[in-house]
Tab-separated table of C-alpha atoms in Angstrom:
chain	number	residue	atom	x	y	z
A	273	MET	CA	4.371	-11.946	13.508
A	274	LEU	CA	6.844	-14.696	12.692
A	275	TRP	CA	4.156	-16.334	11.387
A	276	PHE	CA	2.410	-13.796	9.147
A	277	LEU	CA	5.054	-13.963	7.259
A	278	VAL	CA	6.091	-17.360	7.603
A	279	ILE	CA	2.615	-17.526	5.486
A	280	LEU	CA	2.620	-14.409	3.052
A	281	LEU	CA	6.750	-17.056	2.362
A	282	PHE	CA	3.866	-19.671	2.339
A	283	ILE	CA	1.809	-18.210	-0.650
A	284	VAL	CA	3.967	-16.763	-2.250
A	285	VAL	CA	6.621	-20.080	-3.110
A	286	ASN	CA	3.834	-22.236	-3.398
A	287	SER	CA	2.177	-19.932	-5.688
A	288	ALA	CA	6.316	-19.738	-7.948
A	289	HIS	CA	7.372	-20.968	-11.022
A	290	ILE	CA	10.868	-20.559	-12.576
A	291	ALA	CA	11.050	-20.637	-16.781
A	292	ALA	CA	12.614	-23.179	-18.000
A	293	ARG	CA	16.294	-22.821	-18.770
A	294	ASP	CA	16.605	-20.291	-21.730
A	295	ARG	CA	13.155	-19.003	-20.935
A	296	PHE	CA	11.725	-16.435	-19.759
A	297	ALA	CA	8.577	-14.494	-18.953
A	298	LYS	CA	6.987	-12.928	-20.972
A	299	ASP	CA	3.986	-11.958	-19.336
A	300	TYR	CA	6.347	-10.395	-16.838
A	301	LEU	CA	4.345	-7.144	-17.397
A	302	SER	CA	0.795	-8.136	-17.718
A	303	LYS	CA	-1.746	-7.182	-15.178
A	304	GLU	CA	-2.242	-10.980	-13.558
A	305	LYS	CA	1.308	-10.903	-12.739
A	306	THR	CA	2.074	-6.822	-11.375
A	307	ASN	CA	-1.434	-7.701	-9.487
A	308	VAL	CA	0.507	-10.485	-8.071
A	309	ILE	CA	3.198	-8.905	-6.827
A	310	LYS	CA	1.346	-6.087	-6.150
A	311	GLY	CA	-0.572	-8.315	-3.371
A	312	ILE	CA	2.578	-8.652	-2.131
A	313	PHE	CA	3.900	-5.530	-1.325
A	314	VAL	CA	0.571	-4.669	-0.513
A	315	ILE	CA	0.667	-7.107	2.356
A	316	LEU	CA	3.846	-5.679	3.587
A	317	VAL	CA	1.906	-2.536	3.636
A	318	VAL	CA	-0.510	-3.759	6.080
A	319	PHE	CA	1.688	-5.092	7.998
A	320	LYS	CA	4.211	-1.885	8.345
A	321	HIS	CA	1.430	-0.099	9.162
A	322	TYR	CA	-0.525	-2.035	11.825
A	323	SER	CA	3.258	-2.252	13.365
A	324	SER	CA	3.119	1.255	14.488
A	325	TYR	CA	-0.018	0.667	16.318
A	326	ALA	CA	0.821	-2.950	17.973
A	327	ASP	CA	4.190	-3.253	20.137
A	328	PHE	CA	6.973	-5.846	18.154
A	329	SER	CA	9.044	-6.109	19.918
A	330	GLY	CA	9.289	-9.645	21.564
A	331	ILE	CA	11.695	-12.421	19.827
A	332	TYR	CA	8.652	-13.437	17.467
A	333	ASP	CA	7.965	-9.503	16.042
A	334	GLU	CA	11.730	-9.542	14.981
A	335	PRO	CA	11.504	-10.162	11.822
A	336	ILE	CA	8.578	-7.769	10.331
A	337	VAL	CA	10.841	-4.964	12.392
A	338	VAL	CA	14.877	-6.226	10.259
A	339	LEU	CA	11.944	-6.418	6.889
A	340	ASN	CA	10.679	-3.061	7.882
A	341	GLN	CA	13.864	-1.287	8.339
A	342	HIS	CA	15.544	-3.161	4.927
A	343	LEU	CA	12.922	-2.310	2.757
A	344	GLY	CA	12.322	1.860	4.415
A	345	GLN	CA	9.640	2.349	1.439
A	346	MET	CA	10.126	0.663	-0.843
A	347	ILE	CA	7.538	-1.460	-0.041
A	348	VAL	CA	5.708	1.189	-2.340
A	349	ALA	CA	8.465	1.225	-4.918
A	350	MET	CA	6.402	-0.826	-7.535
A	351	PHE	CA	2.947	0.260	-7.076
A	352	LEU	CA	4.886	3.769	-8.387
A	353	PHE	CA	6.789	2.084	-11.364
A	354	TYR	CA	3.898	-0.800	-12.416
A	355	SER	CA	1.664	3.128	-12.485
A	356	GLY	CA	4.078	4.824	-14.781
A	357	TYR	CA	4.752	1.932	-17.064
A	358	GLY	CA	0.723	1.279	-17.072
A	359	ILE	CA	-0.253	5.337	-18.053
A	360	MET	CA	3.227	4.329	-20.556
A	361	GLU	CA	1.897	1.754	-22.494
A	362	SER	CA	-1.783	3.222	-22.577
A	363	ILE	CA	-0.427	6.102	-23.814
A	364	SER	CA	1.418	4.485	-26.298
A	365	LYS	CA	-2.260	2.683	-27.956
A	366	LYS	CA	-4.408	4.876	-27.937
A	367	GLY	CA	-2.600	8.638	-28.177
A	368	PHE	CA	-3.758	12.058	-27.408
A	369	ALA	CA	-7.352	11.433	-26.829
A	370	TYR	CA	-5.901	9.183	-23.545
A	371	ILE	CA	-3.369	12.548	-22.470
A	372	LYS	CA	-6.607	14.272	-22.938
A	373	ALA	CA	-8.657	12.000	-20.562
A	374	ILE	CA	-6.282	11.897	-18.448
A	375	PRO	CA	-7.315	14.584	-15.514
A	376	SER	CA	-11.092	13.612	-16.213
A	377	ARG	CA	-10.999	9.655	-16.895
A	378	ARG	CA	-7.992	9.142	-14.135
A	379	LEU	CA	-7.580	11.901	-12.017
A	380	VAL	CA	-11.025	12.390	-11.073
A	381	LYS	CA	-11.541	9.242	-10.050
A	382	VAL	CA	-8.132	8.568	-7.660
A	383	TRP	CA	-9.555	12.583	-6.199
A	384	GLY	CA	-13.573	10.830	-5.988
A	385	ASN	CA	-12.677	7.749	-4.216
A	386	PHE	CA	-9.949	9.513	-2.096
A	387	ALA	CA	-12.453	11.992	-0.786
A	388	LEU	CA	-14.873	9.708	0.229
A	389	ALA	CA	-12.068	7.319	2.183
A	390	VAL	CA	-11.069	10.709	4.189
A	391	LEU	CA	-14.292	11.492	4.943
A	392	MET	CA	-14.979	7.997	6.165
A	393	TYR	CA	-12.375	8.999	8.511
A	394	LEU	CA	-13.736	12.467	9.299
A	395	LEU	CA	-16.741	10.558	10.556
A	396	LEU	CA	-15.170	8.231	13.204
A	397	SER	CA	-13.049	10.994	14.356
A	398	VAL	CA	-16.076	12.274	15.299
A	399	CYS	CA	-16.918	8.814	16.782
A	400	ILE	CA	-13.746	8.384	18.634
A	401	GLY	CA	-13.534	12.220	19.896
A	402	GLU	CA	-10.720	13.257	17.581
A	403	HIS	CA	-10.967	17.176	16.593
A	404	TYR	CA	-8.888	17.998	13.557
A	405	HIS	CA	-8.623	22.358	12.376
A	406	VAL	CA	-10.338	22.687	9.142
A	407	SER	CA	-7.264	23.382	7.409
A	408	THR	CA	-6.007	20.216	8.323
A	409	ILE	CA	-9.111	19.019	6.975
A	410	LEU	CA	-9.297	20.903	3.837
A	411	LEU	CA	-5.751	19.765	2.968
A	412	ALA	CA	-6.577	15.504	3.658
A	413	PHE	CA	-8.589	16.321	0.867
A	414	THR	CA	-5.521	16.783	-1.478
A	415	GLY	CA	-3.106	13.891	0.341
A	416	TRP	CA	-1.244	16.979	1.915
A	417	ARG	CA	-2.209	16.281	5.785
A	418	SER	CA	-3.898	13.315	7.144
A	419	VAL	CA	-6.710	12.872	9.753
A	420	GLY	CA	-6.154	9.728	10.540
A	421	ASN	CA	-5.771	8.605	6.884
A	422	SER	CA	-2.936	7.145	4.886
A	423	ASN	CA	-1.953	10.324	2.776
A	424	TRP	CA	1.260	10.418	1.726
A	425	TYR	CA	0.810	8.106	-0.937
A	426	MET	CA	-2.447	9.915	-2.678
A	427	PHE	CA	-0.619	13.747	-2.922
A	428	ALA	CA	1.974	11.810	-4.721
A	429	ILE	CA	-0.129	10.028	-7.107
A	430	MET	CA	-1.604	12.425	-7.963
A	431	ALA	CA	0.239	15.176	-8.572
A	432	LEU	CA	2.387	12.225	-10.930
A	433	TYR	CA	-1.015	12.133	-12.803
A	434	ILE	CA	-1.309	16.480	-12.824
A	435	LEU	CA	2.176	16.223	-14.298
A	436	THR	CA	2.248	13.309	-16.245
A	437	PHE	CA	-0.998	15.241	-18.628
A	438	PHE	CA	1.284	18.419	-18.897
A	439	ALA	CA	4.132	16.639	-19.684
A	440	PHE	CA	2.433	14.696	-22.785
A	441	TYR	CA	0.475	17.088	-23.604
A	442	CYS	CA	3.237	18.850	-24.929
A	443	SER	CA	4.127	15.197	-26.427
A	444	LYS	CA	1.686	17.288	-29.529
A	445	PHE	CA	4.514	19.653	-29.522
A	446	PHE	CA	7.683	17.439	-30.549
A	447	PRO	CA	9.125	15.564	-33.450
A	448	SER	CA	6.634	12.568	-33.556
A	449	HIS	CA	8.970	9.590	-33.514
A	450	LYS	CA	10.889	11.701	-30.258
A	451	LYS	CA	7.746	12.397	-28.891
A	452	TYR	CA	7.580	10.532	-26.189
A	453	TYR	CA	10.373	10.568	-25.462
A	454	PHE	CA	10.681	14.436	-25.085
A	455	SER	CA	7.855	13.641	-22.582
A	456	ALA	CA	9.133	10.911	-20.575
A	457	LEU	CA	12.699	13.441	-20.025
A	458	LEU	CA	9.642	16.138	-19.487
A	459	LEU	CA	8.218	14.055	-16.780
A	460	THR	CA	11.706	13.084	-14.925
A	461	LEU	CA	12.456	16.841	-14.752
A	462	LEU	CA	8.678	17.798	-13.352
A	463	THR	CA	8.858	14.816	-11.101
A	464	VAL	CA	12.008	15.825	-9.965
A	465	ILE	CA	11.537	19.679	-9.274
A	466	LEU	CA	8.077	18.356	-7.089
A	467	VAL	CA	10.595	16.291	-5.158
A	468	TYR	CA	12.646	19.518	-4.360
A	469	ALA	CA	9.661	21.247	-4.216
A	470	GLU	CA	8.115	18.820	-1.093
A	471	MET	CA	11.463	18.491	0.890
A	472	LYS	CA	11.910	22.925	0.488
A	473	ALA	CA	7.973	22.010	1.975
A	474	GLY	CA	9.549	20.953	4.659
A	475	GLN	CA	7.595	17.070	4.003
A	476	PRO	CA	8.834	14.022	6.315
A	477	SER	CA	11.227	12.093	2.844
A	478	TRP	CA	7.995	9.808	3.141
A	479	PHE	CA	6.361	11.934	1.077
A	480	TYR	CA	9.027	12.859	-2.065
A	481	ASN	CA	11.709	9.632	-2.346
A	482	THR	CA	10.410	7.066	-4.296
A	483	CYS	CA	8.527	9.618	-6.350
A	484	ILE	CA	10.974	9.299	-9.289
A	485	LEU	CA	10.577	5.692	-9.695
A	486	PHE	CA	6.205	5.956	-11.903
A	487	PRO	CA	8.792	8.064	-14.247
A	488	LEU	CA	11.050	5.587	-14.756
A	489	GLY	CA	8.558	3.040	-15.011
A	490	THR	CA	7.400	5.891	-18.212
A	491	TRP	CA	10.706	4.740	-19.711
A	492	TYR	CA	10.450	1.112	-18.977
A	493	SER	CA	8.006	1.180	-21.416
A	494	LEU	CA	9.378	2.787	-24.533
A	495	LEU	CA	12.310	1.706	-23.711
A	496	LYS	CA	11.687	-2.614	-22.751
A	497	GLU	CA	11.818	-4.111	-25.910
A	498	ARG	CA	15.569	-2.840	-25.539
A	499	VAL	CA	15.672	-4.488	-22.181
A	500	GLU	CA	14.339	-8.239	-23.206
A	501	LYS	CA	15.733	-8.273	-25.932
A	502	ILE	CA	20.101	-7.959	-24.471
A	503	ALA	CA	18.578	-9.641	-20.991
A	504	MET	CA	16.298	-12.592	-22.367
A	505	LYS	CA	18.620	-13.626	-25.321
A	506	ASN	CA	19.879	-16.809	-22.847
A	507	ASP	CA	20.265	-17.814	-19.376
A	508	ILE	CA	23.900	-16.647	-19.063
A	509	ILE	CA	23.506	-13.393	-19.573
A	510	TYR	CA	20.955	-13.541	-17.901
A	511	SER	CA	21.873	-14.713	-14.946
A	512	PHE	CA	25.024	-12.370	-15.188
A	513	LEU	CA	23.239	-9.581	-15.276
A	514	CYS	CA	21.378	-10.695	-11.831
A	515	LEU	CA	24.981	-10.756	-10.153
A	516	VAL	CA	25.702	-6.861	-11.499
A	517	MET	CA	21.805	-5.482	-10.619
A	518	ILE	CA	22.960	-7.829	-6.708
A	519	CYS	CA	26.464	-5.935	-6.678
A	520	CYS	CA	24.957	-2.662	-7.168
A	521	TYR	CA	21.478	-3.482	-5.000
A	522	ILE	CA	24.516	-4.521	-1.754
A	523	ILE	CA	26.336	-0.788	-2.534
A	524	ALA	CA	23.101	1.275	-3.274
A	525	TRP	CA	21.262	-0.077	0.431
A	526	ASN	CA	24.454	0.777	1.880
A	527	ASN	CA	25.006	4.324	0.744
A	528	ARG	CA	21.227	4.786	0.094
A	529	GLY	CA	21.890	7.396	4.000
A	530	ASN	CA	24.986	9.298	2.509
A	531	TYR	CA	24.369	11.245	-0.143
A	532	GLY	CA	20.660	13.092	0.429
A	533	ILE	CA	17.921	11.966	-1.808
A	534	GLU	CA	19.702	11.712	-4.506
A	535	GLY	CA	20.915	8.213	-2.994
A	536	TYR	CA	18.001	7.363	-1.717
A	537	SER	CA	16.788	7.491	-5.340
A	538	ILE	CA	19.796	5.093	-6.626
A	539	TRP	CA	18.758	2.779	-4.435
A	540	ALA	CA	15.343	2.801	-5.194
A	541	VAL	CA	15.948	2.213	-9.029
A	542	ILE	CA	18.370	-0.197	-8.267
A	543	PHE	CA	15.333	-1.812	-5.980
A	544	THR	CA	12.638	-2.173	-8.530
A	545	LEU	CA	14.540	-2.753	-12.196
A	546	THR	CA	15.958	-5.799	-9.290
A	547	ILE	CA	11.923	-7.053	-8.740
A	548	ILE	CA	11.536	-6.700	-12.550
A	549	LEU	CA	14.784	-8.789	-13.815
A	550	PHE	CA	13.586	-11.492	-10.983
A	551	THR	CA	9.665	-11.518	-12.654
A	552	MET	CA	11.685	-12.129	-15.822
A	553	LYS	CA	12.394	-16.199	-14.657
A	554	ILE	CA	9.877	-16.164	-12.236
A	555	SER	CA	6.326	-16.589	-12.057
A	556	ILE	CA	4.143	-16.380	-9.363
A	557	GLN	CA	0.566	-17.418	-9.803
A	558	SER	CA	-2.441	-16.744	-6.409
A	559	GLU	CA	-5.441	-16.321	-6.843
A	560	ILE	CA	-5.092	-15.026	-3.197
A	561	LEU	CA	-2.608	-11.823	-3.620
A	562	GLY	CA	-3.388	-11.043	-7.545
A	563	TRP	CA	-7.067	-10.194	-5.952
A	564	PHE	CA	-5.631	-8.087	-3.449
A	565	GLY	CA	-3.260	-6.398	-5.921
A	566	GLU	CA	-6.295	-5.281	-8.280
A	567	HIS	CA	-7.366	-4.037	-4.973
A	568	VAL	CA	-4.398	-1.863	-3.441
A	569	PHE	CA	-6.018	1.103	-3.896
A	570	GLY	CA	-9.445	0.019	-1.398
A	571	ILE	CA	-6.959	-2.262	0.723
A	572	TYR	CA	-3.849	1.194	1.139
A	573	ILE	CA	-7.169	3.786	2.319
A	574	LEU	CA	-8.980	2.035	4.410
A	575	GLN	CA	-6.584	-0.531	5.998
A	576	ARG	CA	-6.392	1.829	9.770
A	577	ILE	CA	-9.802	2.507	9.850
A	578	PRO	CA	-9.866	-1.151	11.879
A	579	MET	CA	-6.774	-0.093	13.839
A	580	ILE	CA	-7.588	3.135	14.167
A	581	VAL	CA	-10.970	1.486	16.110
A	582	LEU	CA	-9.162	-1.075	17.584
A	583	ASN	CA	-6.639	0.570	18.719
A	584	TYR	CA	-9.302	2.712	20.164
A	585	PHE	CA	-10.402	0.038	22.283
A	586	GLY	CA	-6.926	-0.733	23.818
A	587	LEU	CA	-7.152	-4.532	22.092
A	588	THR	CA	-3.575	-4.301	19.562
A	589	ALA	CA	-2.298	-4.231	22.943
A	590	THR	CA	-3.487	-6.812	24.441
A	591	HIS	CA	-4.258	-9.267	21.895
A	592	LYS	CA	-1.658	-7.246	18.943
A	593	TYR	CA	-2.446	-10.421	16.608
A	594	ALA	CA	-5.762	-11.445	17.245
A	595	SER	CA	-6.328	-7.662	16.245
A	596	LEU	CA	-4.306	-8.171	12.840
A	597	VAL	CA	-5.938	-10.699	12.042
A	598	VAL	CA	-9.314	-8.902	12.375
A	599	VAL	CA	-7.455	-6.043	10.310
A	600	ILE	CA	-7.230	-7.910	7.660
A	601	ALA	CA	-10.436	-9.409	8.208
A	602	CYS	CA	-12.153	-6.093	8.435
A	603	THR	CA	-9.563	-4.715	5.922
A	604	VAL	CA	-10.863	-7.177	3.216
A	605	PHE	CA	-14.439	-6.547	3.403
A	606	LEU	CA	-14.393	-2.767	3.288
A	607	THR	CA	-12.763	-2.905	0.779
A	608	GLN	CA	-14.872	-5.104	-1.233
A	609	ILE	CA	-17.363	-3.171	-0.297
A	610	PHE	CA	-15.738	0.376	-0.920
A	611	ASP	CA	-15.141	-0.794	-4.524
A	612	LEU	CA	-18.089	-2.545	-5.142
A	613	GLY	CA	-19.460	0.486	-4.598
A	614	THR	CA	-17.491	3.512	-5.601
A	615	GLU	CA	-17.432	1.687	-9.087
A	616	ARG	CA	-21.436	1.730	-9.845
A	617	ILE	CA	-21.068	5.696	-8.439
A	618	TRP	CA	-18.663	6.242	-11.562
A	619	LYS	CA	-19.779	4.225	-14.427
A	620	ARG	CA	-23.377	5.932	-14.317
A	621	VAL	CA	-21.489	9.186	-13.586
A	622	TYR	CA	-19.616	8.601	-17.076
A	623	ASN	CA	-22.553	7.225	-18.535
A	624	SER	CA	-24.566	10.475	-17.899
A	625	PHE	CA	-21.759	11.876	-20.257
C-alpha cells in the first residue's frame, strides 16, 4: 500500500501551488477546488474500505494502517462540510424557491441513485449466494442497513437534507434580516438530536460522529466574509491562525476519545477548519483528483462491488495489490457508466414535469 500512497502524495504535491506573499486563494471554496479536495479523500475512502477485504499486515502496509487509525472518520469530513456549505450558498442565492425544491431536487435524486445502487448489490448478492432478511433489504433502501454496500453516509446525508428542508422552511417565520441564522441554529439543534437518537438506537459511532460537520458548513457560508477578512489580512495573521489551529488540533486529537461524542465532534470541527485554513493558501489543481471529487457518490457507493467480487474468488488474499488496481479501475468504469446513465434518467424525469 505504500506505493499507492506515494502515488497519491506525488499527484497532490505536484499539483499544489502556494499563493504569493500576503496573497490567498480566493477561490478555495469554488467547485473546482473543492472537487480536488474531495477527490483526495474519496481515494482514501477506497483505500480504507479495501483494507477490510485484504490483509494489510506487511511492513509496506503500515503507512496506510497508521493513516487510517489517525484519520478515522475524518476521511468523510470534507464531504459533509462542503455539502452543508454548498446548500447554504444555494439557499442564499436562490432563496425560498430553492428551499422548497430540496425534497424534489436533492433528496429524491440522491435517494433514487442510492436505491438503484442497492438493487445492484442485491443482484450481486444473488449471484454469490448471499441472502438477506426482508427487513434488512427494506431498511437497506434507507441506508439504515446494508446489503454489502456502504450505507451509513447515505442515511446521514438524506437525513440531513430532510432536516435542512424543515429548518430553512421555517425561515419564512423568522425576522428577514436574521432568518438564515435562526435556521442554521435550528439545523444544528436538529442535527444534535439526530446524533443522540442514533446513539440511542444502537447504531455504531461512525453512523453519526461526523454529522455535525454538515451544519458547520452552513455556518461557514454565513460567516465566510468575516472569517476571510481576518484570516486573509496578511501572512502574519494567517500563520498565527495556522499555528493556533495546529495546537488545537493536537490537543483535540489526543482527547477525541476521552469525552464521548462531544470530544470527537470537537476534533472533527477542528480537523475540518484546519483543512479549510490550509486551502486558503495552498491550491491543488489536478484533473485526476478533480474527476474523483466530481464523482464522489458513484465511487463511494460502487467501490465495494469489485471488492466483493474479488474477495469472493479469493483474489484479494492472493494478489492484494493487483486486486486494488483492479478495484480502482473497475470503480472508475462503473462510476462513469452509472453517472452517465443516472444523469440521462434524471434529465428525462425533470423535463417531463
